Amino acid sequence: EIQMTQSPSTLSASLGDRVTITCRASQSINNYLAWYQQKPGKAPKLLIYKASNLENAVPSRFSGSGSGTEFTLTISSLQPDDFATYYCQQYNSFSPPLTFGGGTKVEIK
Amino acid sequence: DVQLVDSGGGLVQPGGSLRLSCAASGFSFSVYAMSWVRQAPGKGLEWVSAMSGSGTDTYYADSVKGRFTISRDNSNNMLYLQMSSLRAEDTAIYYCARAEYQLLSCFDYWGQGTLVTVSS
């Protein structure tokens, strides 16, 4: 099973800050990495797929990068709507299980 | 618009059974693989099970293998999760989710979730 480790688990930031979240895989997953945003009481929302591809209608301040085992999600200028929990997910090798990172909660500083 | 509506959750005793449903609309349901993903209270996301669009291929997490069964009715655009021998650790919100482009993939649409509580 491929383990996904996110850091930090909590992040305090101010409006307008540049925010970076890291996700590390226990083995190479090529670019098969997705990022989701989840707000309290809501389902997750896909932001990024295949490591760096922006999902339709997702603001361009979100970006993803990385390959192999290390990936990052960057928010270029934090907006009020961005305070949420973010998860990474790997889907490499098309074999189960699919696995998620533990999540990063972005809080208001 | 794509819509997934989860239902069927509730309170069940340990060892009991429950069937979850997911009603899909706004897309060609039989073309897409679907999964169930769960989230224990205050915890992260855990993939549970996946089924191909045709229903011929299925996968399960080890934690539910042999206890849960995924199925679908493409004529009625429905996805199901039959859960049996339920344990306290199965308590979670269960989401159905549409695979973005293949059976084991990321998920581009999610249901609103249905809460399953396993407790005596």
mmCIF file of N, CA and C in Angstrom, chain A residues 3 6-7 37 46 49 51-52 63 69 77 83-84 94 98:
data_model
loop_
_atom_site.group_PDB
_atom_site.id
_atom_site.type_symbol
_atom_site.label_atom_id
_atom_site.label_comp_id
_atom_site.label_asym_id
_atom_site.label_seq_id
_atom_site.Cartn_x
_atom_site.Cartn_y
_atom_site.Cartn_z
ATOM 1 N N GLN A 3 1.709 4.852 1.027
ATOM 2 C CA GLN A 3 1.380 5.780 2.104
ATOM 3 C C GLN A 3 1.596 7.215 1.626
ATOM 4 N N GLN A 6 1.193 14.128 4.401
ATOM 5 C CA GLN A 6 1.037 15.561 4.150
ATOM 6 C C GLN A 6 1.678 16.374 5.259
ATOM 7 N N SER A 7 2.212 17.533 4.886
ATOM 8 C CA SER A 7 2.715 18.468 5.883
ATOM 9 C C SER A 7 2.523 19.900 5.404
ATOM 10 N N GLN A 37 -10.139 20.101 -1.819
ATOM 11 C CA GLN A 37 -10.461 21.053 -0.759
ATOM 12 C C GLN A 37 -11.750 20.584 -0.089
ATOM 13 N N LEU A 46 -12.614 18.496 -5.983
ATOM 14 C CA LEU A 46 -11.365 18.284 -6.730
ATOM 15 C C LEU A 46 -10.815 19.620 -7.206
ATOM 16 N N TYR A 49 -5.675 17.611 -10.668
ATOM 17 C CA TYR A 49 -5.495 16.193 -11.003
ATOM 18 C C TYR A 49 -4.208 16.033 -11.805
ATOM 19 N N ALA A 51 -1.316 15.816 -10.834
ATOM 20 C CA ALA A 51 -0.298 16.624 -10.155
ATOM 21 C C ALA A 51 -0.367 18.120 -10.429
ATOM 22 N N SER A 52 -0.677 18.503 -11.667
ATOM 23 C CA SER A 52 -0.564 19.927 -12.004
ATOM 24 C C SER A 52 -1.698 20.467 -12.871
ATOM 25 N N SER A 63 -2.317 26.039 -7.680
ATOM 26 C CA SER A 63 -1.460 25.342 -8.624
ATOM 27 C C SER A 63 -0.837 24.132 -7.946
ATOM 28 N N THR A 69 7.825 11.238 -5.960
ATOM 29 C CA THR A 69 7.316 11.039 -4.597
ATOM 30 C C THR A 69 6.992 12.333 -3.869
ATOM 31 N N SER A 77 -2.239 33.536 -3.428
ATOM 32 C CA SER A 77 -2.672 34.661 -2.610
ATOM 33 C C SER A 77 -3.958 34.236 -1.896
ATOM 34 N N PHE A 83 -9.996 29.109 3.297
ATOM 35 C CA PHE A 83 -9.786 28.502 4.615
ATOM 36 C C PHE A 83 -10.601 27.212 4.672
ATOM 37 N N ALA A 84 -9.888 26.096 4.732
ATOM 38 C CA ALA A 84 -10.480 24.773 4.562
ATOM 39 C C ALA A 84 -9.408 23.735 4.874
ATOM 40 N N PHE A 94 -2.929 2.149 -11.029
ATOM 41 C CA PHE A 94 -4.298 1.681 -11.281
ATOM 42 C C PHE A 94 -4.624 0.421 -10.486
ATOM 43 N N LEU A 98 -6.631 2.960 -3.284
ATOM 44 C CA LEU A 98 -6.402 4.388 -3.447
ATOM 45 C C LEU A 98 -6.163 4.952 -2.051
#
